[in-house]
Amino acid sequence: MTEQTELFETGGRQLAEGGTPSYLVHGSDDRFPIPNTAAQPYATVVRVNVTFADGSSGFGSGVMVGRNDVLTAGHVVYDRASGGYATRIEIVPGQGGSVHPFGETAGIRAHIPYQYAASESFLYDIAVVQTRSDIGDLTGWLGLRSVSNPAAIENTVIHTAGYPFDRQGGNFMYGATDRVDFMVGNRIFYNGALDTFAGQSGSGLWLDEGGQRSVIGVHTTGGRSFNNGTAL
């Protein structure tokens, strides 16, 4: 894997392996604001607010993948040093500042790979949150697609959207689009125009093939050379 300092990008409580700055925009800042967060596919993008047993709190991003299922990063909802699983999870789809077009719902259960619970390694950094209400019936949701052939998605355009902390405190949604540079194992690497910042951990990475959108992974990590995420 490309040598780099990794920085998990959770707004308000960055979990760093090393001391790199959290500003992980490569070259020019190519992120763009989402003016209508109630339109597809952005209605499926959620802000994930979390509180842990030790009283620490923060937020990440996620994407609806079922009527009551949110896909996000493992470190958004689990931190061993803070007591394990988040004790409170709030899901806010399509947030645009103080406007919550679909309301909010509680996350009642989070699931992470057992390997992530044991090691907190970014290799297994992915999670699913079950919501109390079937809020996906209001927002819609994106389909899932596993990456069985890494070569097939290299140089393929992917999209993401989430809540970067450096833009209005992470209260507004921003999107980004770029091509996949390469994959190593289950890690998707990208730099160029797919810029990220703290708060965007858990943002879905999706393909758009003629309007057919499918999530292939989640953004988890920023680096000096490449930003990267966990593939399904």
JSON list of C-alpha atoms in Angstrom, two decimals:
[
{"chain": "A", "resi": 1, "resn": "MET", "atom": "CA", "xyz": [0.00, 0.00, 0.00]},
{"chain": "A", "resi": 2, "resn": "THR", "atom": "CA", "xyz": [1.16, 3.54, -0.65]},
{"chain": "A", "resi": 3, "resn": "GLU", "atom": "CA", "xyz": [3.00, 4.89, 2.36]},
{"chain": "A", "resi": 4, "resn": "GLN", "atom": "CA", "xyz": [1.01, 7.65, 4.00]},
{"chain": "A", "resi": 5, "resn": "THR", "atom": "CA", "xyz": [-0.12, 8.94, 7.34]},
{"chain": "A", "resi": 6, "resn": "GLU", "atom": "CA", "xyz": [-3.76, 7.99, 7.80]},
{"chain": "A", "resi": 7, "resn": "LEU", "atom": "CA", "xyz": [-6.35, 10.24, 9.40]},
{"chain": "A", "resi": 8, "resn": "PHE", "atom": "CA", "xyz": [-9.83, 8.99, 10.17]},
{"chain": "A", "resi": 9, "resn": "GLU", "atom": "CA", "xyz": [-12.20, 11.80, 9.30]},
{"chain": "A", "resi": 10, "resn": "THR", "atom": "CA", "xyz": [-14.81, 12.12, 12.03]},
{"chain": "A", "resi": 11, "resn": "GLY", "atom": "CA", "xyz": [-15.99, 15.65, 12.72]},
{"chain": "A", "resi": 12, "resn": "GLY", "atom": "CA", "xyz": [-15.20, 16.96, 16.18]},
{"chain": "A", "resi": 13, "resn": "ARG", "atom": "CA", "xyz": [-13.17, 13.92, 17.27]},
{"chain": "A", "resi": 14, "resn": "GLN", "atom": "CA", "xyz": [-10.46, 13.13, 14.75]},
{"chain": "A", "resi": 15, "resn": "LEU", "atom": "CA", "xyz": [-8.75, 9.81, 15.40]},
{"chain": "A", "resi": 16, "resn": "ALA", "atom": "CA", "xyz": [-5.27, 10.12, 13.91]},
{"chain": "A", "resi": 17, "resn": "GLU", "atom": "CA", "xyz": [-2.52, 7.58, 13.29]},
{"chain": "A", "resi": 18, "resn": "GLY", "atom": "CA", "xyz": [0.32, 10.09, 13.17]},
{"chain": "A", "resi": 19, "resn": "GLY", "atom": "CA", "xyz": [0.35, 13.85, 13.04]},
{"chain": "A", "resi": 20, "resn": "THR", "atom": "CA", "xyz": [-0.65, 14.92, 9.56]},
{"chain": "A", "resi": 21, "resn": "PRO", "atom": "CA", "xyz": [-2.90, 17.99, 9.29]},
{"chain": "A", "resi": 22, "resn": "SER", "atom": "CA", "xyz": [-6.54, 17.16, 8.76]},
{"chain": "A", "resi": 23, "resn": "TYR", "atom": "CA", "xyz": [-6.80, 19.37, 5.67]},
{"chain": "A", "resi": 24, "resn": "LEU", "atom": "CA", "xyz": [-6.81, 16.68, 2.99]},
{"chain": "A", "resi": 25, "resn": "VAL", "atom": "CA", "xyz": [-7.77, 18.53, -0.14]},
{"chain": "A", "resi": 26, "resn": "HIS", "atom": "CA", "xyz": [-5.43, 17.46, -2.93]},
{"chain": "A", "resi": 27, "resn": "GLY", "atom": "CA", "xyz": [-4.57, 20.38, -5.19]},
{"chain": "A", "resi": 28, "resn": "SER", "atom": "CA", "xyz": [-7.54, 22.67, -5.81]},
{"chain": "A", "resi": 29, "resn": "ASP", "atom": "CA", "xyz": [-10.66, 22.20, -3.70]},
{"chain": "A", "resi": 30, "resn": "ASP", "atom": "CA", "xyz": [-13.15, 20.54, -6.04]},
{"chain": "A", "resi": 31, "resn": "ARG", "atom": "CA", "xyz": [-15.98, 19.96, -3.57]},
{"chain": "A", "resi": 32, "resn": "PHE", "atom": "CA", "xyz": [-19.31, 21.54, -4.44]},
{"chain": "A", "resi": 33, "resn": "PRO", "atom": "CA", "xyz": [-22.32, 22.45, -2.28]},
{"chain": "A", "resi": 34, "resn": "ILE", "atom": "CA", "xyz": [-25.56, 20.52, -2.73]},
{"chain": "A", "resi": 35, "resn": "PRO", "atom": "CA", "xyz": [-28.33, 23.14, -3.02]},
{"chain": "A", "resi": 36, "resn": "ASN", "atom": "CA", "xyz": [-31.27, 20.71, -3.01]},
{"chain": "A", "resi": 37, "resn": "THR", "atom": "CA", "xyz": [-30.59, 17.98, -0.50]},
{"chain": "A", "resi": 38, "resn": "ALA", "atom": "CA", "xyz": [-34.10, 16.55, -0.87]},
{"chain": "A", "resi": 39, "resn": "ALA", "atom": "CA", "xyz": [-33.40, 15.56, -4.50]},
{"chain": "A", "resi": 40, "resn": "GLN", "atom": "CA", "xyz": [-31.97, 12.19, -5.49]},
{"chain": "A", "resi": 41, "resn": "PRO", "atom": "CA", "xyz": [-29.43, 10.86, -4.86]},
{"chain": "A", "resi": 42, "resn": "TYR", "atom": "CA", "xyz": [-28.63, 13.37, -2.12]},
{"chain": "A", "resi": 43, "resn": "ALA", "atom": "CA", "xyz": [-31.77, 12.64, -0.13]},
{"chain": "A", "resi": 44, "resn": "THR", "atom": "CA", "xyz": [-30.11, 9.32, 0.75]},
{"chain": "A", "resi": 45, "resn": "VAL", "atom": "CA", "xyz": [-27.05, 11.05, 2.27]},
{"chain": "A", "resi": 46, "resn": "VAL", "atom": "CA", "xyz": [-27.18, 11.39, 6.06]},
{"chain": "A", "resi": 47, "resn": "ARG", "atom": "CA", "xyz": [-25.31, 13.12, 8.82]},
{"chain": "A", "resi": 48, "resn": "VAL", "atom": "CA", "xyz": [-24.56, 10.69, 11.68]},
{"chain": "A", "resi": 49, "resn": "ASN", "atom": "CA", "xyz": [-24.34, 12.37, 15.10]},
{"chain": "A", "resi": 50, "resn": "VAL", "atom": "CA", "xyz": [-22.81, 10.23, 17.85]},
{"chain": "A", "resi": 51, "resn": "THR", "atom": "CA", "xyz": [-22.15, 10.32, 21.59]},
{"chain": "A", "resi": 52, "resn": "PHE", "atom": "CA", "xyz": [-19.96, 7.80, 23.42]},
{"chain": "A", "resi": 53, "resn": "ALA", "atom": "CA", "xyz": [-19.90, 6.43, 26.95]},
{"chain": "A", "resi": 54, "resn": "ASP", "atom": "CA", "xyz": [-17.06, 8.75, 27.99]},
{"chain": "A", "resi": 55, "resn": "GLY", "atom": "CA", "xyz": [-19.10, 11.81, 27.00]},
{"chain": "A", "resi": 56, "resn": "SER", "atom": "CA", "xyz": [-17.21, 12.54, 23.79]},
{"chain": "A", "resi": 57, "resn": "SER", "atom": "CA", "xyz": [-19.26, 13.32, 20.73]},
{"chain": "A", "resi": 58, "resn": "GLY", "atom": "CA", "xyz": [-18.84, 14.00, 17.05]},
{"chain": "A", "resi": 59, "resn": "PHE", "atom": "CA", "xyz": [-20.35, 13.30, 13.68]},
{"chain": "A", "resi": 60, "resn": "GLY", "atom": "CA", "xyz": [-19.73, 11.54, 10.42]},
{"chain": "A", "resi": 61, "resn": "SER", "atom": "CA", "xyz": [-21.65, 10.87, 7.26]},
{"chain": "A", "resi": 62, "resn": "GLY", "atom": "CA", "xyz": [-23.48, 7.91, 5.80]},
{"chain": "A", "resi": 63, "resn": "VAL", "atom": "CA", "xyz": [-25.85, 6.75, 3.10]},
{"chain": "A", "resi": 64, "resn": "MET", "atom": "CA", "xyz": [-29.24, 5.03, 3.20]},
{"chain": "A", "resi": 65, "resn": "VAL", "atom": "CA", "xyz": [-29.00, 1.51, 1.76]},
{"chain": "A", "resi": 66, "resn": "GLY", "atom": "CA", "xyz": [-32.39, 0.23, 2.94]},
{"chain": "A", "resi": 67, "resn": "ARG", "atom": "CA", "xyz": [-35.61, 1.49, 4.50]},
{"chain": "A", "resi": 68, "resn": "ASN", "atom": "CA", "xyz": [-33.95, 1.41, 7.93]},
{"chain": "A", "resi": 69, "resn": "ASP", "atom": "CA", "xyz": [-30.28, 0.76, 7.16]},
{"chain": "A", "resi": 70, "resn": "VAL", "atom": "CA", "xyz": [-27.46, 3.31, 7.02]},
{"chain": "A", "resi": 71, "resn": "LEU", "atom": "CA", "xyz": [-24.02, 2.41, 5.70]},
{"chain": "A", "resi": 72, "resn": "THR", "atom": "CA", "xyz": [-21.16, 4.34, 7.33]},
{"chain": "A", "resi": 73, "resn": "ALA", "atom": "CA", "xyz": [-17.62, 3.90, 8.61]},
{"chain": "A", "resi": 74, "resn": "GLY", "atom": "CA", "xyz": [-16.89, 1.71, 11.61]},
{"chain": "A", "resi": 75, "resn": "HIS", "atom": "CA", "xyz": [-14.97, 4.41, 13.45]},
{"chain": "A", "resi": 76, "resn": "VAL", "atom": "CA", "xyz": [-17.97, 6.74, 13.29]},
{"chain": "A", "resi": 77, "resn": "VAL", "atom": "CA", "xyz": [-19.96, 4.46, 15.61]},
{"chain": "A", "resi": 78, "resn": "TYR", "atom": "CA", "xyz": [-17.26, 2.49, 17.45]},
{"chain": "A", "resi": 79, "resn": "ASP", "atom": "CA", "xyz": [-14.22, 3.67, 19.40]},
{"chain": "A", "resi": 80, "resn": "ARG", "atom": "CA", "xyz": [-12.66, 1.37, 21.97]},
{"chain": "A", "resi": 81, "resn": "ALA", "atom": "CA", "xyz": [-10.92, 4.24, 23.78]},
{"chain": "A", "resi": 82, "resn": "SER", "atom": "CA", "xyz": [-14.26, 6.02, 24.24]},
{"chain": "A", "resi": 83, "resn": "GLY", "atom": "CA", "xyz": [-16.07, 2.96, 25.58]},
{"chain": "A", "resi": 84, "resn": "GLY", "atom": "CA", "xyz": [-16.86, 0.95, 22.46]},
{"chain": "A", "resi": 85, "resn": "TYR", "atom": "CA", "xyz": [-20.10, 1.48, 20.57]},
{"chain": "A", "resi": 86, "resn": "ALA", "atom": "CA", "xyz": [-21.71, 4.91, 20.54]},
{"chain": "A", "resi": 87, "resn": "THR", "atom": "CA", "xyz": [-24.38, 5.16, 23.23]},
{"chain": "A", "resi": 88, "resn": "ARG", "atom": "CA", "xyz": [-26.44, 7.60, 21.16]},
{"chain": "A", "resi": 89, "resn": "ILE", "atom": "CA", "xyz": [-26.76, 7.76, 17.39]},
{"chain": "A", "resi": 90, "resn": "GLU", "atom": "CA", "xyz": [-28.88, 10.27, 15.51]},
{"chain": "A", "resi": 91, "resn": "ILE", "atom": "CA", "xyz": [-29.48, 10.01, 11.77]},
{"chain": "A", "resi": 92, "resn": "VAL", "atom": "CA", "xyz": [-30.37, 13.19, 9.85]},
{"chain": "A", "resi": 93, "resn": "PRO", "atom": "CA", "xyz": [-30.99, 12.60, 6.13]},
{"chain": "A", "resi": 94, "resn": "GLY", "atom": "CA", "xyz": [-30.53, 15.45, 3.68]},
{"chain": "A", "resi": 95, "resn": "GLN", "atom": "CA", "xyz": [-29.55, 18.02, 6.30]},
{"chain": "A", "resi": 96, "resn": "GLY", "atom": "CA", "xyz": [-28.98, 21.50, 4.90]},
{"chain": "A", "resi": 97, "resn": "GLY", "atom": "CA", "xyz": [-28.15, 23.74, 7.83]},
{"chain": "A", "resi": 98, "resn": "SER", "atom": "CA", "xyz": [-31.21, 24.01, 10.06]},
{"chain": "A", "resi": 99, "resn": "VAL", "atom": "CA", "xyz": [-33.39, 22.39, 7.38]},
{"chain": "A", "resi": 100, "resn": "HIS", "atom": "CA", "xyz": [-34.05, 18.69, 7.94]},
{"chain": "A", "resi": 101, "resn": "PRO", "atom": "CA", "xyz": [-36.35, 17.77, 5.03]},
{"chain": "A", "resi": 102, "resn": "PHE", "atom": "CA", "xyz": [-37.02, 14.25, 6.32]},
{"chain": "A", "resi": 103, "resn": "GLY", "atom": "CA", "xyz": [-36.71, 14.87, 10.04]},
{"chain": "A", "resi": 104, "resn": "GLU", "atom": "CA", "xyz": [-34.42, 12.78, 12.21]},
{"chain": "A", "resi": 105, "resn": "THR", "atom": "CA", "xyz": [-34.43, 9.26, 13.57]},
{"chain": "A", "resi": 106, "resn": "ALA", "atom": "CA", "xyz": [-32.43, 7.35, 16.16]},
{"chain": "A", "resi": 107, "resn": "GLY", "atom": "CA", "xyz": [-29.92, 4.68, 15.33]},
{"chain": "A", "resi": 108, "resn": "ILE", "atom": "CA", "xyz": [-30.90, 1.77, 17.56]},
{"chain": "A", "resi": 109, "resn": "ARG", "atom": "CA", "xyz": [-28.22, -0.75, 16.67]},
{"chain": "A", "resi": 110, "resn": "ALA", "atom": "CA", "xyz": [-24.81, -0.60, 14.98]},
{"chain": "A", "resi": 111, "resn": "HIS", "atom": "CA", "xyz": [-23.02, -3.53, 13.39]},
{"chain": "A", "resi": 112, "resn": "ILE", "atom": "CA", "xyz": [-19.29, -3.64, 12.61]},
{"chain": "A", "resi": 113, "resn": "PRO", "atom": "CA", "xyz": [-17.05, -6.51, 11.44]},
{"chain": "A", "resi": 114, "resn": "TYR", "atom": "CA", "xyz": [-15.63, -8.48, 14.34]},
{"chain": "A", "resi": 115, "resn": "GLN", "atom": "CA", "xyz": [-12.18, -7.76, 12.91]},
{"chain": "A", "resi": 116, "resn": "TYR", "atom": "CA", "xyz": [-12.76, -4.04, 13.37]},
{"chain": "A", "resi": 117, "resn": "ALA", "atom": "CA", "xyz": [-13.85, -4.51, 16.99]},
{"chain": "A", "resi": 118, "resn": "ALA", "atom": "CA", "xyz": [-10.66, -6.49, 17.61]},
{"chain": "A", "resi": 119, "resn": "SER", "atom": "CA", "xyz": [-8.17, -4.28, 15.80]},
{"chain": "A", "resi": 120, "resn": "GLU", "atom": "CA", "xyz": [-9.84, -1.00, 14.74]},
{"chain": "A", "resi": 121, "resn": "SER", "atom": "CA", "xyz": [-7.88, -1.44, 11.52]},
{"chain": "A", "resi": 122, "resn": "PHE", "atom": "CA", "xyz": [-8.96, 0.67, 8.56]},
{"chain": "A", "resi": 123, "resn": "LEU", "atom": "CA", "xyz": [-8.99, -2.57, 6.55]},
{"chain": "A", "resi": 124, "resn": "TYR", "atom": "CA", "xyz": [-12.33, -3.41, 8.21]},
{"chain": "A", "resi": 125, "resn": "ASP", "atom": "CA", "xyz": [-13.61, 0.12, 8.76]},
{"chain": "A", "resi": 126, "resn": "ILE", "atom": "CA", "xyz": [-17.27, -0.16, 7.78]},
{"chain": "A", "resi": 127, "resn": "ALA", "atom": "CA", "xyz": [-20.58, -0.32, 9.66]},
{"chain": "A", "resi": 128, "resn": "VAL", "atom": "CA", "xyz": [-24.33, -0.59, 9.25]},
{"chain": "A", "resi": 129, "resn": "VAL", "atom": "CA", "xyz": [-26.68, 1.32, 11.56]},
{"chain": "A", "resi": 130, "resn": "GLN", "atom": "CA", "xyz": [-30.28, 0.19, 11.98]},
{"chain": "A", "resi": 131, "resn": "THR", "atom": "CA", "xyz": [-32.69, 3.10, 12.41]},
{"chain": "A", "resi": 132, "resn": "ARG", "atom": "CA", "xyz": [-35.72, 3.20, 14.69]},
{"chain": "A", "resi": 133, "resn": "SER", "atom": "CA", "xyz": [-38.05, 4.33, 11.91]},
{"chain": "A", "resi": 134, "resn": "ASP", "atom": "CA", "xyz": [-38.29, 3.27, 8.27]},
{"chain": "A", "resi": 135, "resn": "ILE", "atom": "CA", "xyz": [-37.01, 6.68, 7.22]},
{"chain": "A", "resi": 136, "resn": "GLY", "atom": "CA", "xyz": [-35.76, 5.20, 3.96]},
{"chain": "A", "resi": 137, "resn": "ASP", "atom": "CA", "xyz": [-39.36, 5.10, 2.78]},
{"chain": "A", "resi": 138, "resn": "LEU", "atom": "CA", "xyz": [-39.14, 8.92, 2.73]},
{"chain": "A", "resi": 139, "resn": "THR", "atom": "CA", "xyz": [-35.59, 9.34, 1.44]},
{"chain": "A", "resi": 140, "resn": "GLY", "atom": "CA", "xyz": [-35.22, 6.35, -0.84]},
{"chain": "A", "resi": 141, "resn": "TRP", "atom": "CA", "xyz": [-31.99, 4.39, -0.74]},
{"chain": "A", "resi": 142, "resn": "LEU", "atom": "CA", "xyz": [-29.12, 3.33, -2.96]},
{"chain": "A", "resi": 143, "resn": "GLY", "atom": "CA", "xyz": [-28.33, -0.22, -3.99]},
{"chain": "A", "resi": 144, "resn": "LEU", "atom": "CA", "xyz": [-25.15, -2.07, -3.09]},
{"chain": "A", "resi": 145, "resn": "ARG", "atom": "CA", "xyz": [-22.52, -3.57, -5.37]},
{"chain": "A", "resi": 146, "resn": "SER", "atom": "CA", "xyz": [-19.54, -5.59, -4.24]},
{"chain": "A", "resi": 147, "resn": "VAL", "atom": "CA", "xyz": [-16.22, -5.10, -5.98]},
{"chain": "A", "resi": 148, "resn": "SER", "atom": "CA", "xyz": [-15.15, -8.57, -7.08]},
{"chain": "A", "resi": 149, "resn": "ASN", "atom": "CA", "xyz": [-12.70, -7.36, -9.73]},
{"chain": "A", "resi": 150, "resn": "PRO", "atom": "CA", "xyz": [-10.66, -4.34, -8.62]},
{"chain": "A", "resi": 151, "resn": "ALA", "atom": "CA", "xyz": [-9.33, -3.76, -12.13]},
{"chain": "A", "resi": 152, "resn": "ALA", "atom": "CA", "xyz": [-12.89, -3.20, -13.34]},
{"chain": "A", "resi": 153, "resn": "ILE", "atom": "CA", "xyz": [-13.34, -0.01, -11.30]},
{"chain": "A", "resi": 154, "resn": "GLU", "atom": "CA", "xyz": [-9.89, 1.54, -11.68]},
{"chain": "A", "resi": 155, "resn": "ASN", "atom": "CA", "xyz": [-10.27, 4.81, -13.62]},
{"chain": "A", "resi": 156, "resn": "THR", "atom": "CA", "xyz": [-14.05, 4.58, -13.11]},
{"chain": "A", "resi": 157, "resn": "VAL", "atom": "CA", "xyz": [-15.89, 7.72, -12.00]},
{"chain": "A", "resi": 158, "resn": "ILE", "atom": "CA", "xyz": [-17.21, 7.58, -8.44]},
{"chain": "A", "resi": 159, "resn": "HIS", "atom": "CA", "xyz": [-19.31, 10.07, -6.48]},
{"chain": "A", "resi": 160, "resn": "THR", "atom": "CA", "xyz": [-19.63, 10.95, -2.83]},
{"chain": "A", "resi": 161, "resn": "ALA", "atom": "CA", "xyz": [-21.42, 13.45, -0.60]},
{"chain": "A", "resi": 162, "resn": "GLY", "atom": "CA", "xyz": [-21.24, 14.19, 3.09]},
{"chain": "A", "resi": 163, "resn": "TYR", "atom": "CA", "xyz": [-20.71, 16.77, 5.79]},
{"chain": "A", "resi": 164, "resn": "PRO", "atom": "CA", "xyz": [-17.18, 18.24, 5.90]},
{"chain": "A", "resi": 165, "resn": "PHE", "atom": "CA", "xyz": [-16.37, 20.08, 9.10]},
{"chain": "A", "resi": 166, "resn": "ASP", "atom": "CA", "xyz": [-14.37, 22.80, 7.34]},
{"chain": "A", "resi": 167, "resn": "ARG", "atom": "CA", "xyz": [-17.44, 23.94, 5.40]},
{"chain": "A", "resi": 168, "resn": "GLN", "atom": "CA", "xyz": [-19.85, 25.75, 7.72]},
{"chain": "A", "resi": 169, "resn": "GLY", "atom": "CA", "xyz": [-19.10, 23.42, 10.62]},
{"chain": "A", "resi": 170, "resn": "GLY", "atom": "CA", "xyz": [-20.28, 20.31, 8.82]},
{"chain": "A", "resi": 171, "resn": "ASN", "atom": "CA", "xyz": [-23.90, 21.43, 8.81]},
{"chain": "A", "resi": 172, "resn": "PHE", "atom": "CA", "xyz": [-24.21, 21.57, 5.04]},
{"chain": "A", "resi": 173, "resn": "MET", "atom": "CA", "xyz": [-23.80, 18.85, 2.43]},
{"chain": "A", "resi": 174, "resn": "TYR", "atom": "CA", "xyz": [-20.99, 18.89, -0.10]},
{"chain": "A", "resi": 175, "resn": "GLY", "atom": "CA", "xyz": [-20.32, 16.53, -2.96]},
{"chain": "A", "resi": 176, "resn": "ALA", "atom": "CA", "xyz": [-17.26, 15.43, -4.92]},
{"chain": "A", "resi": 177, "resn": "THR", "atom": "CA", "xyz": [-16.60, 13.35, -8.01]},
{"chain": "A", "resi": 178, "resn": "ASP", "atom": "CA", "xyz": [-13.42, 11.75, -9.34]},
{"chain": "A", "resi": 179, "resn": "ARG", "atom": "CA", "xyz": [-11.97, 8.62, -10.86]},
{"chain": "A", "resi": 180, "resn": "VAL", "atom": "CA", "xyz": [-10.67, 5.69, -8.84]},
{"chain": "A", "resi": 181, "resn": "ASP", "atom": "CA", "xyz": [-6.86, 5.66, -8.99]},
{"chain": "A", "resi": 182, "resn": "PHE", "atom": "CA", "xyz": [-6.33, 2.08, -7.83]},
{"chain": "A", "resi": 183, "resn": "MET", "atom": "CA", "xyz": [-7.35, -0.59, -5.33]},
{"chain": "A", "resi": 184, "resn": "VAL", "atom": "CA", "xyz": [-5.24, -2.60, -2.90]},
{"chain": "A", "resi": 185, "resn": "GLY", "atom": "CA", "xyz": [-7.16, -5.41, -1.25]},
{"chain": "A", "resi": 186, "resn": "ASN", "atom": "CA", "xyz": [-10.45, -3.90, -0.11]},
{"chain": "A", "resi": 187, "resn": "ARG", "atom": "CA", "xyz": [-9.15, -0.32, -0.13]},
{"chain": "A", "resi": 188, "resn": "ILE", "atom": "CA", "xyz": [-10.22, 2.16, -2.82]},
{"chain": "A", "resi": 189, "resn": "PHE", "atom": "CA", "xyz": [-7.70, 4.97, -3.41]},
{"chain": "A", "resi": 190, "resn": "TYR", "atom": "CA", "xyz": [-8.44, 8.35, -5.00]},
{"chain": "A", "resi": 191, "resn": "ASN", "atom": "CA", "xyz": [-6.94, 11.82, -4.99]},
{"chain": "A", "resi": 192, "resn": "GLY", "atom": "CA", "xyz": [-7.47, 14.42, -7.72]},
{"chain": "A", "resi": 193, "resn": "ALA", "atom": "CA", "xyz": [-10.91, 15.96, -7.40]},
{"chain": "A", "resi": 194, "resn": "LEU", "atom": "CA", "xyz": [-12.41, 13.71, -4.72]},
{"chain": "A", "resi": 195, "resn": "ASP", "atom": "CA", "xyz": [-11.45, 15.94, -1.81]},
{"chain": "A", "resi": 196, "resn": "THR", "atom": "CA", "xyz": [-12.50, 15.23, 1.77]},
{"chain": "A", "resi": 197, "resn": "PHE", "atom": "CA", "xyz": [-12.26, 16.62, 5.27]},
{"chain": "A", "resi": 198, "resn": "ALA", "atom": "CA", "xyz": [-13.15, 15.64, 8.83]},
{"chain": "A", "resi": 199, "resn": "GLY", "atom": "CA", "xyz": [-16.85, 14.84, 9.04]},
{"chain": "A", "resi": 200, "resn": "GLN", "atom": "CA", "xyz": [-16.97, 12.99, 5.74]},
{"chain": "A", "resi": 201, "resn": "SER", "atom": "CA", "xyz": [-16.06, 9.59, 7.16]},
{"chain": "A", "resi": 202, "resn": "GLY", "atom": "CA", "xyz": [-18.77, 7.13, 6.22]},
{"chain": "A", "resi": 203, "resn": "SER", "atom": "CA", "xyz": [-19.82, 8.98, 3.08]},
{"chain": "A", "resi": 204, "resn": "GLY", "atom": "CA", "xyz": [-20.98, 6.53, 0.45]},
{"chain": "A", "resi": 205, "resn": "LEU", "atom": "CA", "xyz": [-18.86, 5.97, -2.65]},
{"chain": "A", "resi": 206, "resn": "TRP", "atom": "CA", "xyz": [-21.21, 5.26, -5.51]},
{"chain": "A", "resi": 207, "resn": "LEU", "atom": "CA", "xyz": [-21.26, 4.58, -9.22]},
{"chain": "A", "resi": 208, "resn": "ASP", "atom": "CA", "xyz": [-23.80, 6.25, -11.49]},
{"chain": "A", "resi": 209, "resn": "GLU", "atom": "CA", "xyz": [-24.37, 4.20, -14.61]},
{"chain": "A", "resi": 210, "resn": "GLY", "atom": "CA", "xyz": [-27.04, 5.92, -16.62]},
{"chain": "A", "resi": 211, "resn": "GLY", "atom": "CA", "xyz": [-28.98, 6.89, -13.51]},
{"chain": "A", "resi": 212, "resn": "GLN", "atom": "CA", "xyz": [-28.54, 3.48, -11.89]},
{"chain": "A", "resi": 213, "resn": "ARG", "atom": "CA", "xyz": [-26.64, 4.29, -8.71]},
{"chain": "A", "resi": 214, "resn": "SER", "atom": "CA", "xyz": [-24.92, 1.65, -6.60]},
{"chain": "A", "resi": 215, "resn": "VAL", "atom": "CA", "xyz": [-22.70, 2.04, -3.54]},
{"chain": "A", "resi": 216, "resn": "ILE", "atom": "CA", "xyz": [-19.35, 0.24, -3.79]},
{"chain": "A", "resi": 217, "resn": "GLY", "atom": "CA", "xyz": [-17.86, 1.40, -0.49]},
{"chain": "A", "resi": 218, "resn": "VAL", "atom": "CA", "xyz": [-17.54, 4.17, 2.11]},
{"chain": "A", "resi": 219, "resn": "HIS", "atom": "CA", "xyz": [-14.97, 6.91, 2.50]},
{"chain": "A", "resi": 220, "resn": "THR", "atom": "CA", "xyz": [-12.98, 6.47, 5.71]},
{"chain": "A", "resi": 221, "resn": "THR", "atom": "CA", "xyz": [-9.53, 7.93, 5.57]},
{"chain": "A", "resi": 222, "resn": "GLY", "atom": "CA", "xyz": [-7.49, 10.89, 4.39]},
{"chain": "A", "resi": 223, "resn": "GLY", "atom": "CA", "xyz": [-3.83, 10.73, 3.51]},
{"chain": "A", "resi": 224, "resn": "ARG", "atom": "CA", "xyz": [-0.97, 12.90, 2.25]},
{"chain": "A", "resi": 225, "resn": "SER", "atom": "CA", "xyz": [-1.00, 11.27, -1.16]},
{"chain": "A", "resi": 226, "resn": "PHE", "atom": "CA", "xyz": [-4.41, 9.63, -1.49]},
{"chain": "A", "resi": 227, "resn": "ASN", "atom": "CA", "xyz": [-7.76, 9.64, 0.26]},
{"chain": "A", "resi": 228, "resn": "ASN", "atom": "CA", "xyz": [-9.31, 6.20, 0.53]},
{"chain": "A", "resi": 229, "resn": "GLY", "atom": "CA", "xyz": [-12.24, 4.11, 1.59]},
{"chain": "A", "resi": 230, "resn": "THR", "atom": "CA", "xyz": [-13.41, 0.59, 2.38]},
{"chain": "A", "resi": 231, "resn": "ALA", "atom": "CA", "xyz": [-14.91, -1.40, -0.48]},
{"chain": "A", "resi": 232, "resn": "LEU", "atom": "CA", "xyz": [-17.92, -3.67, -0.04]}
]
